[in-house]
Amino acid sequence: MQQRHLGNRTVSAIGLGGMPMSIEGRPDEERSIATIHAALDAGVTLIDTADSYHRDANEVGHNESLIATALRAYGGDTSEVLVATKGGHLRPGDGSWTKDGRPEYLKSAAKASAQRLGVDAIGLYQFHRPDPNVPYADSVGAIAELLDEGVIQMAGISNADVGQIDQAQEILGGRLVSVQNQFSPAFRSSLGELEHCAGLGIAFLPWSPLGGISNAAELATRHAAFQRVADAHGVSVYQVTLAWMLALAPVVIPIPGASRPTSIQDSAAAADLELTADEVASLSEA
Ligand SMILES: NC(=O)c1ccc[n+]([C@@H]2O[C@H](COP(=O)([O-])OP(=O)(O)OC[C@H]3O[C@@H](n4cnc5c(N)ncnc54)[C@H](OP(=O)(O)O)[C@@H]3O)[C@@H](O)[C@H]2O)c1
């Protein structure tokens, strides 16, 4: 599997997004663990999660606990696996997502995440989403303190614009290693942040790269140009979409979600799919 840099770590060019295994519509635990194990078998060494990936109010951190369980149960070596979690979103249990970017909240949430993941220090901790009720500098300042205190090993942000990326980089004293924003064939408005990250050498993790849980099945019909390239290579439209992103910049590391082993097995193969420069250019314009 092709490798990419994320801070001081090297990870698989395709990660696994954990959200579909913990929110509404999730499968049973057995299938989720089989999915995580299939990712590991395929060489995936980046798993994205968040404390808010749960369904009911009383099960905060469902996805973090699930990943920790799957890693413990895996027969092979997991020492190179980077589990990246996030804090700053909450799910009250009615299907909604709320925000809390207060420094004291983020600091206690990170410690709870570390406990659920069963680690002394979280490999990568990402501030999930700016909270309009809290100055961004205060929230990111808490992430800097978590780094200084050794609660987290690396820091990232999510759902950030170019100005916030620069602000976070300054507050973190140059220690910002990743930005996680929505990016897919249907949602390209974060191309500016992707290019900004490429210029800074910061990893860019496209979230919902296949259009999101409820839209992924429509990828081929909504984006015919991607399906045409897929037909030419004899691969799935999902692989072409992920390979196109990888070709945009060496900092790009997509994190496709999965709740079935076959989904992540197929997506992981995108790391080794080579598109021609003409194909990449035509998909960028499609
Ligand atoms: N930072 C943020 O604010 C934020 C927001 C949303 C998501 N995220 C992260 O980004 C990750 C990815 O986003 P997402 O899960 O929302 O959407 P996504 O990756 O665009 O789509 C996920 C869906 O695509 C299907 N799929 C994946 N690979 C496939 C393949 N090769 N063939 C066929 N179907 C395939 C999966 O189906 P099956 O379920 O049937 O396997 C899954 O339900 C999340 O899991 C989460 O970790 C972050």
GROMACS .gro file of C-alpha atoms and ligand atoms in nm:
model
  334
    1MET     CA    1   0.000   0.000   0.000
    2GLN     CA    2   0.127   0.348  -0.090
    3GLN     CA    3   0.234   0.547   0.219
    4ARG     CA    4   0.199   0.916   0.302
    5HIS     CA    5   0.335   1.145   0.573
    6LEU     CA    6   0.116   1.265   0.858
    7GLY     CA    7   0.321   1.475   1.098
    8ASN     CA    8   0.613   1.261   1.208
    9ARG     CA    9   0.430   0.939   1.116
   10THR     CA   10   0.398   0.742   0.795
   11VAL     CA   11   0.051   0.603   0.727
   12SER     CA   12  -0.135   0.428   0.447
   13ALA     CA   13  -0.246   0.665   0.170
   14ILE     CA   14  -0.606   0.552   0.232
   15GLY     CA   15  -0.745   0.559   0.585
   16LEU     CA   16  -1.064   0.415   0.732
   17GLY     CA   17  -1.346   0.641   0.850
   18GLY     CA   18  -1.519   0.490   1.151
   19MET     CA   19  -1.843   0.689   1.159
   20PRO     CA   20  -2.075   0.447   0.971
   21MET     CA   21  -2.003   0.180   1.233
   22SER     CA   22  -2.139   0.387   1.521
   23ILE     CA   23  -2.413   0.628   1.419
   24GLU     CA   24  -2.770   0.566   1.300
   25GLY     CA   25  -2.792   0.264   1.067
   26ARG     CA   26  -2.479   0.102   1.208
   27PRO     CA   27  -2.426  -0.273   1.177
   28ASP     CA   28  -2.380  -0.517   1.464
   29GLU     CA   29  -2.046  -0.521   1.642
   30GLU     CA   30  -1.932  -0.843   1.476
   31ARG     CA   31  -1.956  -0.690   1.127
   32SER     CA   32  -1.787  -0.369   1.243
   33ILE     CA   33  -1.494  -0.559   1.389
   34ALA     CA   34  -1.465  -0.763   1.070
   35THR     CA   35  -1.459  -0.434   0.876
   36ILE     CA   36  -1.178  -0.289   1.089
   37HIS     CA   37  -0.984  -0.615   1.061
   38ALA     CA   38  -1.031  -0.614   0.682
   39ALA     CA   39  -0.885  -0.263   0.675
   40LEU     CA   40  -0.583  -0.375   0.876
   41ASP     CA   41  -0.539  -0.680   0.655
   42ALA     CA   42  -0.540  -0.449   0.351
   43GLY     CA   43  -0.258  -0.241   0.502
   44VAL     CA   44  -0.464   0.051   0.636
   45THR     CA   45  -0.273   0.219   0.919
   46LEU     CA   46  -0.487   0.530   0.973
   47ILE     CA   47  -0.828   0.503   1.140
   48ASP     CA   48  -1.037   0.817   1.187
   49THR     CA   49  -1.284   0.838   1.473
   50ALA     CA   50  -1.440   1.091   1.715
   51ASP     CA   51  -1.592   1.082   2.060
   52SER     CA   52  -1.919   1.199   1.899
   53TYR     CA   53  -1.947   0.895   1.670
   54HIS     CA   54  -2.229   0.735   1.865
   55ARG     CA   55  -2.606   0.714   1.834
   56ASP     CA   56  -2.762   0.733   2.178
   57ALA     CA   57  -2.688   0.996   2.440
   58ASN     CA   58  -2.548   0.747   2.690
   59GLU     CA   59  -2.286   0.592   2.463
   60VAL     CA   60  -2.034   0.873   2.403
   61GLY     CA   61  -1.721   0.733   2.241
   62HIS     CA   62  -1.894   0.423   2.098
   63ASN     CA   63  -1.666   0.431   1.792
   64GLU     CA   64  -1.347   0.489   1.990
   65SER     CA   65  -1.429   0.191   2.214
   66LEU     CA   66  -1.515  -0.021   1.910
   67ILE     CA   67  -1.182   0.056   1.743
   68ALA     CA   68  -0.991  -0.015   2.064
   69THR     CA   69  -1.171  -0.350   2.094
   70ALA     CA   70  -1.099  -0.439   1.731
   71LEU     CA   71  -0.730  -0.350   1.762
   72ARG     CA   72  -0.695  -0.562   2.078
   73ALA     CA   73  -0.867  -0.856   1.908
   74TYR     CA   74  -0.656  -0.835   1.589
   75GLY     CA   75  -0.407  -1.117   1.556
   76GLY     CA   76  -0.138  -0.913   1.380
   77ASP     CA   77   0.089  -0.622   1.465
   78THR     CA   78  -0.099  -0.295   1.523
   79SER     CA   79   0.194  -0.088   1.651
   80GLU     CA   80   0.206   0.120   1.330
   81VAL     CA   81  -0.166   0.201   1.334
   82LEU     CA   82  -0.248   0.566   1.398
   83VAL     CA   83  -0.591   0.620   1.553
   84ALA     CA   84  -0.696   0.979   1.497
   85THR     CA   85  -0.982   1.102   1.711
   86LYS     CA   86  -1.164   1.432   1.749
   87GLY     CA   87  -1.337   1.641   2.014
   88GLY     CA   88  -1.565   1.943   2.013
   89HIS     CA   89  -1.888   1.788   1.881
   90LEU     CA   90  -2.160   1.629   2.094
   91ARG     CA   91  -2.464   1.420   2.012
   92PRO     CA   92  -2.752   1.466   2.254
   93GLY     CA   93  -2.924   1.152   2.121
   94ASP     CA   94  -3.195   1.309   1.904
   95GLY     CA   95  -2.990   1.276   1.586
   96SER     CA   96  -2.848   1.629   1.609
   97TRP     CA   97  -2.485   1.741   1.642
   98THR     CA   98  -2.403   2.022   1.885
   99LYS     CA   99  -2.071   2.199   1.949
  100ASP     CA  100  -1.859   2.271   2.253
  101GLY     CA  101  -1.525   2.438   2.192
  102ARG     CA  102  -1.461   2.556   2.548
  103PRO     CA  103  -1.103   2.486   2.650
  104GLU     CA  104  -1.197   2.309   2.974
  105TYR     CA  105  -1.443   2.087   2.787
  106LEU     CA  106  -1.191   1.996   2.513
  107LYS     CA  107  -0.924   1.912   2.768
  108SER     CA  108  -1.150   1.678   2.963
  109ALA     CA  109  -1.290   1.525   2.642
  110ALA     CA  110  -0.938   1.443   2.517
  111LYS     CA  111  -0.852   1.270   2.843
  112ALA     CA  112  -1.172   1.064   2.823
  113SER     CA  113  -1.089   0.970   2.461
  114ALA     CA  114  -0.740   0.855   2.562
  115GLN     CA  115  -0.894   0.636   2.829
  116ARG     CA  116  -1.141   0.477   2.586
  117LEU     CA  117  -0.866   0.420   2.330
  118GLY     CA  118  -0.652   0.263   2.603
  119VAL     CA  119  -0.350   0.485   2.532
  120ASP     CA  120  -0.131   0.711   2.745
  121ALA     CA  121  -0.124   0.971   2.467
  122ILE     CA  122  -0.358   1.006   2.168
  123GLY     CA  123  -0.170   0.969   1.837
  124LEU     CA  124  -0.359   1.249   1.660
  125TYR     CA  125  -0.625   1.470   1.820
  126GLN     CA  126  -0.832   1.697   1.598
  127PHE     CA  127  -1.052   1.990   1.701
  128HIS     CA  128  -1.375   1.876   1.535
  129ARG     CA  129  -1.549   2.201   1.440
  130PRO     CA  130  -1.524   2.570   1.532
  131ASP     CA  131  -1.774   2.670   1.802
  132PRO     CA  132  -1.923   3.011   1.719
  133ASN     CA  133  -1.969   3.077   2.092
  134VAL     CA  134  -1.600   3.035   2.174
  135PRO     CA  135  -1.308   3.231   2.023
  136TYR     CA  136  -1.123   2.996   1.786
  137ALA     CA  137  -0.792   3.091   1.949
  138ASP     CA  138  -0.922   2.968   2.286
  139SER     CA  139  -1.027   2.628   2.149
  140VAL     CA  140  -0.702   2.576   1.959
  141GLY     CA  141  -0.513   2.703   2.263
  142ALA     CA  142  -0.654   2.406   2.455
  143ILE     CA  143  -0.522   2.172   2.186
  144ALA     CA  144  -0.178   2.334   2.224
  145GLU     CA  145  -0.192   2.272   2.599
  146LEU     CA  146  -0.287   1.908   2.538
  147LEU     CA  147   0.025   1.877   2.321
  148ASP     CA  148   0.242   2.047   2.584
  149GLU     CA  149   0.104   1.821   2.857
  150GLY     CA  150   0.162   1.506   2.649
  151VAL     CA  151  -0.205   1.406   2.646
  152ILE     CA  152  -0.185   1.406   2.266
  153GLN     CA  153   0.112   1.338   2.037
  154MET     CA  154  -0.004   1.534   1.731
  155ALA     CA  155  -0.266   1.802   1.667
  156GLY     CA  156  -0.510   1.859   1.383
  157ILE     CA  157  -0.816   2.067   1.306
  158SER     CA  158  -1.133   1.997   1.111
  159ASN     CA  159  -1.386   2.205   0.922
  160ALA     CA  160  -1.145   2.496   0.906
  161ASP     CA  161  -1.100   2.769   0.644
  162VAL     CA  162  -0.767   2.904   0.524
  163GLY     CA  163  -0.762   3.181   0.785
  164GLN     CA  164  -0.830   2.930   1.064
  165ILE     CA  165  -0.558   2.699   0.933
  166ASP     CA  166  -0.306   2.985   0.953
  167GLN     CA  167  -0.435   3.090   1.295
  168ALA     CA  168  -0.414   2.736   1.430
  169GLN     CA  169  -0.065   2.691   1.290
  170GLU     CA  170   0.044   3.007   1.472
  171ILE     CA  171  -0.122   2.915   1.803
  172LEU     CA  172   0.024   2.564   1.786
  173GLY     CA  173   0.368   2.707   1.720
  174GLY     CA  174   0.405   2.532   1.384
  175ARG     CA  175   0.283   2.196   1.521
  176LEU     CA  176  -0.038   2.164   1.313
  177VAL     CA  177  -0.008   1.835   1.124
  178SER     CA  178  -0.352   1.783   0.967
  179VAL     CA  179  -0.668   1.947   0.839
  180GLN     CA  180  -0.982   1.738   0.792
  181ASN     CA  181  -1.243   1.898   0.565
  182GLN     CA  182  -1.528   1.775   0.350
  183PHE     CA  183  -1.411   1.706  -0.005
  184SER     CA  184  -1.567   1.485  -0.274
  185PRO     CA  185  -1.670   1.500  -0.642
  186ALA     CA  186  -1.992   1.667  -0.524
  187PHE     CA  187  -1.827   1.898  -0.269
  188ARG     CA  188  -1.515   2.073  -0.397
  189SER     CA  189  -1.532   2.410  -0.224
  190SER     CA  190  -1.253   2.306   0.014
  191LEU     CA  191  -1.006   2.277  -0.275
  192GLY     CA  192  -0.859   2.607  -0.154
  193GLU     CA  193  -0.781   2.456   0.187
  194LEU     CA  194  -0.642   2.142   0.020
  195GLU     CA  195  -0.405   2.355  -0.188
  196HIS     CA  196  -0.314   2.567   0.115
  197CYS     CA  197  -0.224   2.250   0.307
  198ALA     CA  198  -0.020   2.128   0.010
  199GLY     CA  199   0.178   2.452   0.020
  200LEU     CA  200   0.240   2.419   0.393
  201GLY     CA  201   0.313   2.044   0.388
  202ILE     CA  202   0.020   1.973   0.622
  203ALA     CA  203  -0.181   1.652   0.568
  204PHE     CA  204  -0.529   1.711   0.421
  205LEU     CA  205  -0.785   1.443   0.514
  206PRO     CA  206  -1.096   1.462   0.291
  207TRP     CA  207  -1.405   1.359   0.491
  208SER     CA  208  -1.711   1.206   0.320
  209PRO     CA  209  -1.485   1.158   0.014
  210LEU     CA  210  -1.748   0.938  -0.153
  211GLY     CA  211  -2.030   1.184  -0.093
  212GLY     CA  212  -2.129   1.068   0.257
  213ILE     CA  213  -2.302   0.761   0.399
  214SER     CA  214  -2.642   0.826   0.241
  215ASN     CA  215  -2.511   0.943  -0.099
  216ALA     CA  216  -2.218   0.706  -0.165
  217ALA     CA  217  -2.439   0.458  -0.351
  218GLU     CA  218  -2.524   0.730  -0.606
  219LEU     CA  219  -2.163   0.818  -0.688
  220ALA     CA  220  -2.164   0.649  -1.029
  221THR     CA  221  -2.496   0.790  -1.145
  222ARG     CA  222  -2.428   1.143  -1.021
  223HIS     CA  223  -2.070   1.159  -1.152
  224ALA     CA  224  -2.067   0.986  -1.489
  225ALA     CA  225  -1.714   1.106  -1.574
  226PHE     CA  226  -1.577   0.915  -1.274
  227GLN     CA  227  -1.767   0.601  -1.380
  228ARG     CA  228  -1.627   0.628  -1.734
  229VAL     CA  229  -1.270   0.631  -1.598
  230ALA     CA  230  -1.362   0.341  -1.369
  231ASP     CA  231  -1.488   0.141  -1.669
  232ALA     CA  232  -1.164   0.213  -1.857
  233HIS     CA  233  -0.958   0.073  -1.568
  234GLY     CA  234  -1.199  -0.208  -1.478
  235VAL     CA  235  -1.228  -0.084  -1.117
  236SER     CA  236  -1.501   0.070  -0.903
  237VAL     CA  237  -1.603   0.436  -0.921
  238TYR     CA  238  -1.501   0.453  -0.552
  239GLN     CA  239  -1.142   0.363  -0.633
  240VAL     CA  240  -1.128   0.621  -0.912
  241THR     CA  241  -1.265   0.892  -0.683
  242LEU     CA  242  -1.006   0.820  -0.413
  243ALA     CA  243  -0.719   0.784  -0.664
  244TRP     CA  244  -0.816   1.121  -0.816
  245MET     CA  245  -0.788   1.284  -0.471
  246LEU     CA  246  -0.454   1.120  -0.405
  247ALA     CA  247  -0.329   1.262  -0.735
  248LEU     CA  248  -0.422   1.619  -0.642
  249ALA     CA  249  -0.140   1.657  -0.387
  250PRO     CA  250   0.097   1.435  -0.187
  251VAL     CA  251  -0.055   1.565   0.139
  252VAL     CA  252  -0.400   1.417   0.064
  253ILE     CA  253  -0.505   1.115   0.273
  254PRO     CA  254  -0.874   1.029   0.220
  255ILE     CA  255  -1.062   0.855   0.501
  256PRO     CA  256  -1.351   0.669   0.331
  257GLY     CA  257  -1.606   0.534   0.576
  258ALA     CA  258  -1.712   0.170   0.572
  259SER     CA  259  -1.935  -0.066   0.762
  260ARG     CA  260  -1.862  -0.371   0.542
  261PRO     CA  261  -1.528  -0.545   0.487
  262THR     CA  262  -1.574  -0.539   0.108
  263SER     CA  263  -1.613  -0.158   0.105
  264ILE     CA  264  -1.279  -0.086   0.272
  265GLN     CA  265  -1.103  -0.366   0.082
  266ASP     CA  266  -1.209  -0.202  -0.243
  267SER     CA  267  -1.131   0.153  -0.125
  268ALA     CA  268  -0.785   0.056   0.002
  269ALA     CA  269  -0.691  -0.065  -0.347
  270ALA     CA  270  -0.726   0.296  -0.469
  271ALA     CA  271  -0.384   0.368  -0.320
  272ASP     CA  272  -0.229   0.159  -0.597
  273LEU     CA  273  -0.448   0.279  -0.884
  274GLU     CA  274  -0.259   0.509  -1.117
  275LEU     CA  275  -0.460   0.754  -1.323
  276THR     CA  276  -0.308   0.935  -1.619
  277ALA     CA  277  -0.248   1.310  -1.594
  278ASP     CA  278  -0.522   1.358  -1.856
  279GLU     CA  279  -0.768   1.153  -1.651
  280VAL     CA  280  -0.689   1.352  -1.336
  281ALA     CA  281  -0.730   1.680  -1.521
  282SER     CA  282  -1.058   1.572  -1.680
  283LEU     CA  283  -1.201   1.458  -1.344
  284SER     CA  284  -1.096   1.787  -1.185
  285GLU     CA  285  -1.297   1.969  -1.449
  286ALA     CA  286  -1.593   1.726  -1.454
  287LIG     N1  287  -1.465   1.597   1.046
  287LIG     C1  288  -1.591   1.590   1.020
  287LIG     O1  289  -1.668   1.684   1.047
  287LIG     C2  290  -1.644   1.466   0.957
  287LIG     C3  291  -1.776   1.462   0.907
  287LIG     C4  292  -1.820   1.345   0.847
  287LIG     C5  293  -1.736   1.235   0.837
  287LIG     N2  294  -1.609   1.242   0.888
  287LIG     C6  295  -1.517   1.127   0.878
  287LIG     O2  296  -1.500   1.095   0.742
  287LIG     C7  297  -1.527   0.957   0.723
  287LIG     C8  298  -1.578   0.932   0.584
  287LIG     O3  299  -1.699   0.999   0.561
  287LIG     P1  300  -1.842   0.926   0.559
  287LIG     O4  301  -1.831   0.793   0.624
  287LIG     O5  302  -1.937   1.025   0.611
  287LIG     O6  303  -1.875   0.913   0.404
  287LIG     P2  304  -1.804   0.846   0.277
  287LIG     O7  305  -1.670   0.796   0.311
  287LIG     O8  306  -1.817   0.944   0.167
  287LIG     O9  307  -1.903   0.726   0.246
  287LIG     C9  308  -1.913   0.618   0.333
  287LIG    C10  309  -2.001   0.513   0.272
  287LIG    O10  310  -1.949   0.472   0.147
  287LIG    C11  311  -1.962   0.335   0.131
  287LIG     N3  312  -1.838   0.286   0.067
  287LIG    C12  313  -1.712   0.315   0.107
  287LIG     N4  314  -1.622   0.258   0.024
  287LIG    C13  315  -1.694   0.191  -0.068
  287LIG    C14  316  -1.658   0.110  -0.179
  287LIG     N5  317  -1.529   0.094  -0.213
  287LIG     N6  318  -1.758   0.054  -0.252
  287LIG    C15  319  -1.887   0.075  -0.219
  287LIG     N7  320  -1.928   0.150  -0.114
  287LIG    C16  321  -1.832   0.208  -0.040
  287LIG    C17  322  -1.972   0.272   0.267
  287LIG    O11  323  -2.072   0.172   0.260
  287LIG     P3  324  -2.088   0.055   0.370
  287LIG    O12  325  -2.130   0.127   0.496
  287LIG    O13  326  -2.194  -0.031   0.310
  287LIG    O14  327  -1.956  -0.012   0.386
  287LIG    C18  328  -2.005   0.389   0.359
  287LIG    O15  329  -2.128   0.381   0.423
  287LIG    C19  330  -1.627   0.925   0.833
  287LIG    O16  331  -1.642   0.787   0.852
  287LIG    C20  332  -1.566   1.000   0.948
  287LIG    O17  333  -1.457   0.926   1.001
  287LIG    C21  334  -1.563   1.356   0.946
   0.00000   0.00000   0.00000
